[in-house]
Amino acid sequence: MISPRFFCETLSGLGVDFYTGVPDSLLKHLCAYLKENIDQASDITAANEGGAMALAAGHYLATGNPACVFMQNSGIGNAVNPLLSLLDQDVYSIPALLVIGWRGMPGVHDEPQHLKQGRVTPQLLDAMEIPFAILADTEEIAREQISSAIAYIRDTGGQMALLIRKDLFEQYPAPHQDPLPYPSREEAIREITDALLPSTAVVSTTGMISRELYELRDSSSRSHSSDFLTVGSMGHSSQIALGIALAKPGRPVACLDGDGAFLMHLGNQAIVGSQHPGNMIHIVINNGAHDSVGGQDTVAMSIDIPAIAKALGYDNATTVCSADKIKDAIESAQKSGKLTLIEIRVRKGARSDLGRPKTSPEDNKQAFMKFL
């Protein structure tokens, strides 16, 4: 294992002092170190990985120094366009170091949505002509790899990736934060499912929300068939729900979104608003954090999500901060017959014994399609 302090101090000694990206569970100790030890203006959690690449480009244009861009390997897809059409050596030739959590690494057990991504990660980098190294777990070798990577990107104006394996970084405690005076996410999901009409098709976003929804159905001996658990594709659940709502106008549809996912592809909400599906409720469960990968902060607690929704064309939008108000908000939305967004503010955290869905994505899909 290597320490996050060693990693960052090595980069600092090589002139790299700006970090941006989207957190990953394999990078959570690095992200915790950055939050505690790097100036806020030099450690930016981006809305998505493509935005992080553009931030890195802006930093280089202003300073002449490359940035470190961190992401899960699933985020490579969001980063491809700016990598190939902005930073590439055949375009503006902007150097950047990519630090990529290698989920689904062959030979390491992982969830279904990571398996294909993990298997093809090296080929994706090869196809983009981005050299990579698997970062070593000894500091002596890792220092040589980091130094070689920075020398390469400075000399060529290109990018290089360091792939991060599970448990590579030593533990660094997450910053202590007092809990917010809101219900837990599980309490909120329980109130949501109790208030929704039984005929409602539910599309839940990737991460803790889908896991908690699945366990809630299990614990109450209710069917999972009404729920589409979006195990990957962060930020796209609202578009799945919209597609269903437009194709099935007589079917109530609810999207259970997270704040990080809502922000990741905010333009998707403009498309929802433009279509005005009166049978759709968009519920954003906001704890101001990327809870599934370590609890790193988002900006969602400092923005007005209902105002954004209304500006994007939603007919109604509101914020709920207590569990006892959730039922009223959902029942009001269902009676209105209009496109509604409900932001539910919750506190961070999840049960340590929280399980994962026992059914495969294929089984989930088949049951959900039969329900529809």
Short mmCIF file of N, CA and C in Angstrom, two decimals, residues 125-294:
data_model
loop_
_atom_site.label_atom_id
_atom_site.label_comp_id
_atom_site.label_asym_id
_atom_site.label_seq_id
_atom_site.Cartn_x
_atom_site.Cartn_y
_atom_site.Cartn_z
N LEU A 125 -7.95 2.65 -23.26
CA LEU A 125 -6.80 3.57 -23.20
C LEU A 125 -5.89 3.37 -24.41
N ASP A 126 -5.69 2.13 -24.79
CA ASP A 126 -4.89 1.86 -25.99
C ASP A 126 -5.52 2.48 -27.22
N ALA A 127 -6.86 2.35 -27.35
CA ALA A 127 -7.55 2.90 -28.52
C ALA A 127 -7.40 4.42 -28.60
N MET A 128 -7.32 5.08 -27.42
CA MET A 128 -7.14 6.53 -27.39
C MET A 128 -5.66 6.92 -27.45
N GLU A 129 -4.80 5.91 -27.53
CA GLU A 129 -3.35 6.13 -27.57
C GLU A 129 -2.85 6.87 -26.33
N ILE A 130 -3.44 6.49 -25.19
CA ILE A 130 -3.02 7.03 -23.90
C ILE A 130 -2.26 5.94 -23.16
N PRO A 131 -0.95 6.09 -22.98
CA PRO A 131 -0.19 5.07 -22.26
C PRO A 131 -0.62 5.00 -20.80
N PHE A 132 -0.44 3.86 -20.18
CA PHE A 132 -0.86 3.70 -18.78
C PHE A 132 0.10 2.77 -18.06
N ALA A 133 0.06 2.88 -16.74
CA ALA A 133 0.80 1.97 -15.86
C ALA A 133 -0.10 1.61 -14.70
N ILE A 134 0.05 0.40 -14.20
CA ILE A 134 -0.66 -0.01 -12.99
C ILE A 134 0.20 0.43 -11.81
N LEU A 135 -0.31 1.37 -11.03
CA LEU A 135 0.51 1.95 -9.97
C LEU A 135 0.91 0.89 -8.96
N ALA A 136 2.19 0.84 -8.65
CA ALA A 136 2.74 -0.17 -7.74
C ALA A 136 2.34 0.11 -6.30
N ASP A 137 2.42 -0.94 -5.47
CA ASP A 137 2.05 -0.77 -4.07
C ASP A 137 3.25 -0.56 -3.16
N THR A 138 4.40 -0.30 -3.74
CA THR A 138 5.57 0.11 -2.96
C THR A 138 5.98 1.51 -3.39
N GLU A 139 6.35 2.32 -2.42
CA GLU A 139 6.60 3.73 -2.72
C GLU A 139 7.79 3.93 -3.64
N GLU A 140 8.79 3.11 -3.52
CA GLU A 140 9.98 3.28 -4.36
C GLU A 140 9.63 3.13 -5.83
N ILE A 141 8.89 2.06 -6.15
CA ILE A 141 8.51 1.84 -7.55
C ILE A 141 7.47 2.86 -7.99
N ALA A 142 6.51 3.15 -7.10
CA ALA A 142 5.46 4.11 -7.44
C ALA A 142 6.05 5.48 -7.74
N ARG A 143 7.09 5.88 -6.98
CA ARG A 143 7.72 7.18 -7.23
C ARG A 143 8.31 7.23 -8.63
N GLU A 144 8.94 6.15 -9.04
CA GLU A 144 9.51 6.10 -10.38
C GLU A 144 8.42 6.17 -11.44
N GLN A 145 7.30 5.48 -11.21
CA GLN A 145 6.20 5.50 -12.17
C GLN A 145 5.59 6.90 -12.29
N ILE A 146 5.38 7.54 -11.15
CA ILE A 146 4.79 8.88 -11.16
C ILE A 146 5.73 9.86 -11.85
N SER A 147 7.01 9.78 -11.53
CA SER A 147 8.00 10.69 -12.15
C SER A 147 8.05 10.48 -13.66
N SER A 148 8.03 9.22 -14.09
CA SER A 148 8.06 8.93 -15.52
C SER A 148 6.82 9.44 -16.21
N ALA A 149 5.66 9.30 -15.55
CA ALA A 149 4.40 9.77 -16.14
C ALA A 149 4.41 11.28 -16.32
N ILE A 150 4.87 12.00 -15.31
CA ILE A 150 4.88 13.47 -15.42
C ILE A 150 5.90 13.92 -16.46
N ALA A 151 7.04 13.26 -16.52
CA ALA A 151 8.03 13.59 -17.55
C ALA A 151 7.44 13.36 -18.94
N TYR A 152 6.71 12.25 -19.10
CA TYR A 152 6.12 11.93 -20.41
C TYR A 152 5.10 12.99 -20.82
N ILE A 153 4.19 13.34 -19.93
CA ILE A 153 3.14 14.29 -20.35
C ILE A 153 3.72 15.68 -20.58
N ARG A 154 4.74 16.05 -19.83
CA ARG A 154 5.37 17.37 -20.07
C ARG A 154 6.13 17.37 -21.39
N ASP A 155 6.83 16.29 -21.68
CA ASP A 155 7.64 16.24 -22.89
C ASP A 155 6.80 16.15 -24.16
N THR A 156 5.68 15.45 -24.08
CA THR A 156 4.89 15.16 -25.28
C THR A 156 3.65 16.02 -25.42
N GLY A 157 3.22 16.67 -24.34
CA GLY A 157 1.95 17.38 -24.38
C GLY A 157 0.77 16.43 -24.43
N GLY A 158 0.97 15.19 -23.99
CA GLY A 158 -0.08 14.19 -24.02
C GLY A 158 -0.62 13.89 -22.63
N GLN A 159 -1.29 12.76 -22.53
CA GLN A 159 -1.83 12.31 -21.26
C GLN A 159 -1.30 10.91 -20.97
N MET A 160 -1.25 10.60 -19.69
CA MET A 160 -0.89 9.25 -19.27
C MET A 160 -1.78 8.88 -18.09
N ALA A 161 -2.12 7.61 -17.98
CA ALA A 161 -3.00 7.14 -16.91
C ALA A 161 -2.25 6.25 -15.93
N LEU A 162 -2.59 6.40 -14.66
CA LEU A 162 -2.16 5.48 -13.62
C LEU A 162 -3.39 4.73 -13.15
N LEU A 163 -3.41 3.40 -13.31
CA LEU A 163 -4.54 2.59 -12.90
C LEU A 163 -4.37 2.19 -11.44
N ILE A 164 -5.45 2.38 -10.67
CA ILE A 164 -5.40 2.16 -9.22
C ILE A 164 -6.19 0.91 -8.88
N ARG A 165 -5.51 -0.05 -8.28
CA ARG A 165 -6.15 -1.29 -7.88
C ARG A 165 -6.84 -1.14 -6.53
N LYS A 166 -7.72 -2.08 -6.24
CA LYS A 166 -8.42 -2.09 -4.96
C LYS A 166 -7.41 -2.15 -3.80
N ASP A 167 -7.66 -1.33 -2.78
CA ASP A 167 -6.86 -1.31 -1.54
C ASP A 167 -5.42 -0.87 -1.77
N LEU A 168 -5.17 -0.10 -2.83
CA LEU A 168 -3.81 0.40 -3.05
C LEU A 168 -3.45 1.49 -2.05
N PHE A 169 -4.39 2.42 -1.81
CA PHE A 169 -4.10 3.54 -0.93
C PHE A 169 -4.35 3.17 0.53
N GLU A 170 -3.43 3.57 1.37
CA GLU A 170 -3.62 3.40 2.81
C GLU A 170 -4.81 4.22 3.28
N GLN A 171 -5.41 3.77 4.37
CA GLN A 171 -6.59 4.45 4.89
C GLN A 171 -6.25 5.87 5.35
N TYR A 172 -7.12 6.79 4.97
CA TYR A 172 -7.03 8.16 5.48
C TYR A 172 -8.43 8.52 5.95
N PRO A 173 -8.59 8.91 7.21
CA PRO A 173 -9.94 9.12 7.74
C PRO A 173 -10.67 10.25 7.03
N ALA A 174 -11.92 10.01 6.72
CA ALA A 174 -12.74 11.05 6.09
C ALA A 174 -12.94 12.18 7.09
N PRO A 175 -13.01 13.41 6.62
CA PRO A 175 -13.21 14.54 7.53
C PRO A 175 -14.50 14.39 8.32
N HIS A 176 -14.44 14.71 9.60
CA HIS A 176 -15.65 14.63 10.43
C HIS A 176 -16.60 15.77 10.09
N GLN A 177 -17.85 15.43 9.95
CA GLN A 177 -18.88 16.42 9.72
C GLN A 177 -20.06 16.10 10.61
N ASP A 178 -20.62 17.12 11.25
CA ASP A 178 -21.80 16.90 12.08
C ASP A 178 -22.96 16.48 11.18
N PRO A 179 -23.76 15.50 11.62
CA PRO A 179 -24.86 15.04 10.78
C PRO A 179 -25.89 16.14 10.54
N LEU A 180 -26.41 16.17 9.34
CA LEU A 180 -27.43 17.16 9.01
C LEU A 180 -28.75 16.81 9.70
N PRO A 181 -29.57 17.80 10.03
CA PRO A 181 -30.82 17.54 10.78
C PRO A 181 -31.94 17.04 9.88
N TYR A 182 -31.64 15.99 9.12
CA TYR A 182 -32.60 15.46 8.16
C TYR A 182 -32.80 13.97 8.42
N PRO A 183 -33.83 13.38 7.83
CA PRO A 183 -34.00 11.92 7.96
C PRO A 183 -32.91 11.16 7.23
N SER A 184 -32.80 9.88 7.51
CA SER A 184 -31.86 9.06 6.76
C SER A 184 -32.44 8.80 5.37
N ARG A 185 -31.58 8.37 4.46
CA ARG A 185 -32.04 8.05 3.11
C ARG A 185 -33.01 6.86 3.14
N GLU A 186 -32.74 5.88 3.99
CA GLU A 186 -33.63 4.73 4.09
C GLU A 186 -35.01 5.14 4.59
N GLU A 187 -35.05 6.03 5.58
CA GLU A 187 -36.35 6.53 6.05
C GLU A 187 -37.10 7.21 4.91
N ALA A 188 -36.38 8.01 4.13
CA ALA A 188 -37.01 8.72 3.02
C ALA A 188 -37.55 7.74 1.98
N ILE A 189 -36.77 6.71 1.64
CA ILE A 189 -37.21 5.74 0.63
C ILE A 189 -38.42 4.96 1.13
N ARG A 190 -38.46 4.66 2.42
CA ARG A 190 -39.62 3.97 2.99
C ARG A 190 -40.88 4.83 2.83
N GLU A 191 -40.77 6.11 3.14
CA GLU A 191 -41.91 7.01 2.99
C GLU A 191 -42.32 7.16 1.53
N ILE A 192 -41.35 7.20 0.66
CA ILE A 192 -41.63 7.32 -0.78
C ILE A 192 -42.42 6.11 -1.28
N THR A 193 -41.93 4.93 -0.97
CA THR A 193 -42.58 3.72 -1.49
C THR A 193 -43.96 3.52 -0.89
N ASP A 194 -44.15 3.96 0.35
CA ASP A 194 -45.47 3.87 0.96
C ASP A 194 -46.46 4.82 0.29
N ALA A 195 -45.97 5.95 -0.19
CA ALA A 195 -46.86 6.97 -0.75
C ALA A 195 -47.16 6.78 -2.23
N LEU A 196 -46.25 6.13 -2.97
CA LEU A 196 -46.47 5.96 -4.40
C LEU A 196 -47.62 5.00 -4.67
N LEU A 197 -48.34 5.24 -5.73
CA LEU A 197 -49.40 4.32 -6.15
C LEU A 197 -48.80 2.96 -6.49
N PRO A 198 -49.50 1.86 -6.20
CA PRO A 198 -48.95 0.52 -6.49
C PRO A 198 -48.61 0.31 -7.96
N SER A 199 -49.26 1.05 -8.84
CA SER A 199 -49.01 0.88 -10.27
C SER A 199 -47.80 1.67 -10.77
N THR A 200 -47.12 2.37 -9.87
CA THR A 200 -46.01 3.24 -10.27
C THR A 200 -44.79 2.43 -10.68
N ALA A 201 -44.24 2.76 -11.84
CA ALA A 201 -42.95 2.22 -12.27
C ALA A 201 -41.86 3.08 -11.67
N VAL A 202 -40.95 2.47 -10.94
CA VAL A 202 -39.89 3.21 -10.24
C VAL A 202 -38.55 2.94 -10.92
N VAL A 203 -37.86 4.01 -11.28
CA VAL A 203 -36.50 3.92 -11.83
C VAL A 203 -35.56 4.54 -10.80
N SER A 204 -34.67 3.73 -10.22
CA SER A 204 -33.77 4.23 -9.18
C SER A 204 -32.35 4.31 -9.70
N THR A 205 -31.66 5.33 -9.25
CA THR A 205 -30.31 5.58 -9.73
C THR A 205 -29.30 4.61 -9.14
N THR A 206 -28.11 4.61 -9.70
CA THR A 206 -27.05 3.71 -9.26
C THR A 206 -26.62 4.03 -7.83
N GLY A 207 -26.11 3.03 -7.13
CA GLY A 207 -25.54 3.25 -5.81
C GLY A 207 -26.47 2.90 -4.67
N MET A 208 -26.33 3.64 -3.57
CA MET A 208 -27.03 3.32 -2.33
C MET A 208 -28.55 3.35 -2.49
N ILE A 209 -29.07 4.25 -3.31
CA ILE A 209 -30.52 4.36 -3.45
C ILE A 209 -31.12 3.05 -3.96
N SER A 210 -30.53 2.49 -5.00
CA SER A 210 -31.06 1.22 -5.52
C SER A 210 -30.86 0.09 -4.51
N ARG A 211 -29.73 0.08 -3.82
CA ARG A 211 -29.49 -0.98 -2.83
C ARG A 211 -30.49 -0.89 -1.69
N GLU A 212 -30.75 0.31 -1.22
CA GLU A 212 -31.70 0.47 -0.11
C GLU A 212 -33.13 0.20 -0.56
N LEU A 213 -33.48 0.59 -1.77
CA LEU A 213 -34.80 0.28 -2.30
C LEU A 213 -35.01 -1.23 -2.37
N TYR A 214 -34.00 -1.94 -2.86
CA TYR A 214 -34.10 -3.40 -2.96
C TYR A 214 -34.30 -4.03 -1.58
N GLU A 215 -33.51 -3.60 -0.60
CA GLU A 215 -33.63 -4.19 0.73
C GLU A 215 -34.96 -3.84 1.39
N LEU A 216 -35.45 -2.64 1.12
CA LEU A 216 -36.73 -2.25 1.68
C LEU A 216 -37.85 -3.14 1.15
N ARG A 217 -37.84 -3.40 -0.15
CA ARG A 217 -38.85 -4.30 -0.73
C ARG A 217 -38.72 -5.70 -0.09
N ASP A 218 -37.49 -6.16 0.08
CA ASP A 218 -37.27 -7.48 0.69
C ASP A 218 -37.82 -7.54 2.11
N SER A 219 -37.48 -6.54 2.91
CA SER A 219 -37.85 -6.55 4.33
C SER A 219 -39.36 -6.47 4.54
N SER A 220 -40.06 -5.88 3.57
CA SER A 220 -41.51 -5.76 3.69
C SER A 220 -42.25 -6.79 2.83
N SER A 221 -41.48 -7.76 2.29
CA SER A 221 -42.04 -8.85 1.48
C SER A 221 -42.86 -8.33 0.30
N ARG A 222 -42.36 -7.24 -0.29
CA ARG A 222 -43.02 -6.69 -1.47
C ARG A 222 -42.23 -7.07 -2.72
N SER A 223 -42.93 -7.09 -3.84
CA SER A 223 -42.31 -7.47 -5.11
C SER A 223 -41.31 -6.41 -5.57
N HIS A 224 -40.27 -6.87 -6.25
CA HIS A 224 -39.29 -5.97 -6.85
C HIS A 224 -39.65 -5.62 -8.30
N SER A 225 -40.72 -6.19 -8.80
CA SER A 225 -40.98 -6.10 -10.24
C SER A 225 -41.26 -4.68 -10.73
N SER A 226 -41.72 -3.80 -9.83
CA SER A 226 -42.03 -2.43 -10.24
C SER A 226 -40.80 -1.54 -10.29
N ASP A 227 -39.63 -2.07 -9.90
CA ASP A 227 -38.42 -1.25 -9.77
C ASP A 227 -37.38 -1.61 -10.83
N PHE A 228 -36.91 -0.60 -11.55
CA PHE A 228 -35.76 -0.78 -12.42
C PHE A 228 -34.55 -0.20 -11.70
N LEU A 229 -33.64 -1.07 -11.29
CA LEU A 229 -32.46 -0.66 -10.52
C LEU A 229 -31.33 -0.33 -11.49
N THR A 230 -31.06 0.95 -11.67
CA THR A 230 -30.03 1.36 -12.62
C THR A 230 -28.67 1.18 -11.97
N VAL A 231 -28.05 0.02 -12.19
CA VAL A 231 -26.82 -0.29 -11.46
C VAL A 231 -25.61 0.48 -11.98
N GLY A 232 -25.67 1.02 -13.17
CA GLY A 232 -24.58 1.84 -13.72
C GLY A 232 -25.15 3.11 -14.33
N SER A 233 -24.47 3.65 -15.33
CA SER A 233 -24.98 4.81 -16.09
C SER A 233 -25.39 5.97 -15.19
N MET A 234 -24.49 6.37 -14.31
CA MET A 234 -24.79 7.44 -13.37
C MET A 234 -25.22 8.70 -14.11
N GLY A 235 -26.31 9.29 -13.65
CA GLY A 235 -26.80 10.53 -14.22
C GLY A 235 -27.85 10.37 -15.30
N HIS A 236 -28.18 9.12 -15.65
CA HIS A 236 -29.10 8.90 -16.77
C HIS A 236 -30.44 8.30 -16.36
N SER A 237 -30.69 8.13 -15.08
CA SER A 237 -31.95 7.51 -14.66
C SER A 237 -33.16 8.34 -15.07
N SER A 238 -33.03 9.66 -15.06
CA SER A 238 -34.17 10.50 -15.43
C SER A 238 -34.56 10.29 -16.89
N GLN A 239 -33.58 9.97 -17.73
CA GLN A 239 -33.89 9.74 -19.14
C GLN A 239 -34.53 8.38 -19.35
N ILE A 240 -34.12 7.38 -18.56
CA ILE A 240 -34.80 6.08 -18.59
C ILE A 240 -36.26 6.27 -18.20
N ALA A 241 -36.46 7.00 -17.09
CA ALA A 241 -37.83 7.24 -16.62
C ALA A 241 -38.64 8.03 -17.65
N LEU A 242 -38.01 9.01 -18.28
CA LEU A 242 -38.72 9.79 -19.31
C LEU A 242 -39.13 8.92 -20.48
N GLY A 243 -38.22 8.05 -20.92
CA GLY A 243 -38.54 7.15 -22.02
C GLY A 243 -39.75 6.29 -21.71
N ILE A 244 -39.83 5.80 -20.45
CA ILE A 244 -40.98 4.99 -20.04
C ILE A 244 -42.25 5.84 -19.97
N ALA A 245 -42.13 7.02 -19.37
CA ALA A 245 -43.30 7.89 -19.19
C ALA A 245 -43.91 8.29 -20.53
N LEU A 246 -43.08 8.55 -21.53
CA LEU A 246 -43.58 8.95 -22.84
C LEU A 246 -44.23 7.77 -23.56
N ALA A 247 -43.66 6.58 -23.40
CA ALA A 247 -44.19 5.40 -24.08
C ALA A 247 -45.44 4.84 -23.38
N LYS A 248 -45.56 5.11 -22.08
CA LYS A 248 -46.69 4.60 -21.29
C LYS A 248 -47.38 5.76 -20.57
N PRO A 249 -48.08 6.63 -21.31
CA PRO A 249 -48.65 7.84 -20.68
C PRO A 249 -49.69 7.55 -19.61
N GLY A 250 -50.24 6.35 -19.60
CA GLY A 250 -51.21 6.01 -18.57
C GLY A 250 -50.59 5.41 -17.33
N ARG A 251 -49.30 5.25 -17.32
CA ARG A 251 -48.59 4.62 -16.21
C ARG A 251 -47.86 5.68 -15.37
N PRO A 252 -48.12 5.78 -14.06
CA PRO A 252 -47.32 6.69 -13.25
C PRO A 252 -45.87 6.21 -13.16
N VAL A 253 -44.94 7.13 -13.26
CA VAL A 253 -43.52 6.81 -13.26
C VAL A 253 -42.82 7.70 -12.23
N ALA A 254 -41.96 7.12 -11.43
CA ALA A 254 -41.16 7.88 -10.47
C ALA A 254 -39.69 7.59 -10.68
N CYS A 255 -38.89 8.63 -10.75
CA CYS A 255 -37.43 8.49 -10.81
C CYS A 255 -36.86 8.84 -9.45
N LEU A 256 -36.14 7.88 -8.85
CA LEU A 256 -35.44 8.13 -7.59
C LEU A 256 -33.98 8.42 -7.91
N ASP A 257 -33.63 9.69 -7.82
CA ASP A 257 -32.32 10.16 -8.22
C ASP A 257 -31.49 10.54 -7.00
N GLY A 258 -30.18 10.63 -7.19
CA GLY A 258 -29.30 11.16 -6.16
C GLY A 258 -28.79 12.54 -6.58
N ASP A 259 -28.28 13.28 -5.62
CA ASP A 259 -27.84 14.64 -5.96
C ASP A 259 -26.62 14.62 -6.89
N GLY A 260 -25.67 13.69 -6.67
CA GLY A 260 -24.52 13.62 -7.56
C GLY A 260 -24.92 13.23 -8.96
N ALA A 261 -25.87 12.30 -9.07
CA ALA A 261 -26.35 11.87 -10.38
C ALA A 261 -27.13 12.98 -11.06
N PHE A 262 -27.95 13.70 -10.31
CA PHE A 262 -28.72 14.82 -10.85
C PHE A 262 -27.79 15.87 -11.47
N LEU A 263 -26.69 16.16 -10.77
CA LEU A 263 -25.74 17.16 -11.25
C LEU A 263 -24.89 16.67 -12.41
N MET A 264 -24.63 15.36 -12.45
CA MET A 264 -23.66 14.83 -13.41
C MET A 264 -24.07 15.14 -14.85
N HIS A 265 -25.34 15.00 -15.16
CA HIS A 265 -25.82 15.31 -16.51
C HIS A 265 -27.06 16.20 -16.39
N LEU A 266 -26.84 17.39 -15.86
CA LEU A 266 -27.94 18.30 -15.56
C LEU A 266 -28.78 18.62 -16.80
N GLY A 267 -28.15 18.61 -17.96
CA GLY A 267 -28.90 18.88 -19.19
C GLY A 267 -30.00 17.88 -19.44
N ASN A 268 -29.88 16.67 -18.89
CA ASN A 268 -30.95 15.68 -19.05
C ASN A 268 -32.27 16.20 -18.50
N GLN A 269 -32.19 16.98 -17.42
CA GLN A 269 -33.41 17.50 -16.81
C GLN A 269 -34.10 18.53 -17.70
N ALA A 270 -33.33 19.21 -18.53
CA ALA A 270 -33.94 20.13 -19.50
C ALA A 270 -34.78 19.37 -20.52
N ILE A 271 -34.34 18.17 -20.88
CA ILE A 271 -35.10 17.36 -21.82
C ILE A 271 -36.39 16.86 -21.16
N VAL A 272 -36.31 16.46 -19.89
CA VAL A 272 -37.53 16.08 -19.17
C VAL A 272 -38.50 17.25 -19.15
N GLY A 273 -37.99 18.43 -18.80
CA GLY A 273 -38.85 19.60 -18.71
C GLY A 273 -39.47 19.98 -20.04
N SER A 274 -38.74 19.76 -21.12
CA SER A 274 -39.26 20.12 -22.44
C SER A 274 -40.42 19.23 -22.87
N GLN A 275 -40.49 18.01 -22.30
CA GLN A 275 -41.52 17.05 -22.69
C GLN A 275 -42.76 17.09 -21.79
N HIS A 276 -42.64 17.67 -20.61
CA HIS A 276 -43.76 17.83 -19.67
C HIS A 276 -44.56 16.54 -19.45
N PRO A 277 -43.92 15.42 -19.15
CA PRO A 277 -44.72 14.21 -18.90
C PRO A 277 -45.49 14.33 -17.59
N GLY A 278 -46.79 14.47 -17.68
CA GLY A 278 -47.60 14.67 -16.48
C GLY A 278 -47.68 13.44 -15.59
N ASN A 279 -47.25 12.30 -16.09
CA ASN A 279 -47.29 11.06 -15.30
C ASN A 279 -45.95 10.76 -14.61
N MET A 280 -45.04 11.73 -14.59
CA MET A 280 -43.70 11.48 -14.03
C MET A 280 -43.41 12.37 -12.82
N ILE A 281 -42.90 11.75 -11.77
CA ILE A 281 -42.39 12.47 -10.59
C ILE A 281 -40.89 12.21 -10.51
N HIS A 282 -40.12 13.27 -10.42
CA HIS A 282 -38.66 13.17 -10.32
C HIS A 282 -38.28 13.49 -8.87
N ILE A 283 -37.82 12.49 -8.14
CA ILE A 283 -37.47 12.66 -6.73
C ILE A 283 -35.96 12.67 -6.59
N VAL A 284 -35.40 13.77 -6.12
CA VAL A 284 -33.95 13.90 -5.92
C VAL A 284 -33.66 13.77 -4.43
N ILE A 285 -33.03 12.68 -4.05
CA ILE A 285 -32.66 12.45 -2.65
C ILE A 285 -31.28 13.06 -2.44
N ASN A 286 -31.24 14.15 -1.73
CA ASN A 286 -30.05 15.01 -1.66
C ASN A 286 -29.41 14.95 -0.28
N ASN A 287 -28.22 14.34 -0.21
CA ASN A 287 -27.44 14.40 1.04
C ASN A 287 -26.14 15.17 0.85
N GLY A 288 -26.00 15.82 -0.30
CA GLY A 288 -24.82 16.64 -0.54
C GLY A 288 -23.54 15.85 -0.65
N ALA A 289 -23.65 14.59 -1.09
CA ALA A 289 -22.45 13.74 -1.09
C ALA A 289 -22.54 12.64 -2.13
N HIS A 290 -21.35 12.19 -2.56
CA HIS A 290 -21.23 10.97 -3.35
C HIS A 290 -21.13 9.82 -2.35
N ASP A 291 -22.25 9.42 -1.77
CA ASP A 291 -22.24 8.52 -0.62
C ASP A 291 -21.73 7.13 -0.97
N SER A 292 -21.97 6.67 -2.19
CA SER A 292 -21.62 5.28 -2.55
C SER A 292 -20.13 5.07 -2.69
N VAL A 293 -19.36 6.14 -2.83
CA VAL A 293 -17.92 5.97 -3.07
C VAL A 293 -17.06 6.65 -2.00
N GLY A 294 -17.68 6.98 -0.87
CA GLY A 294 -16.87 7.53 0.21
C GLY A 294 -17.41 8.77 0.89
#
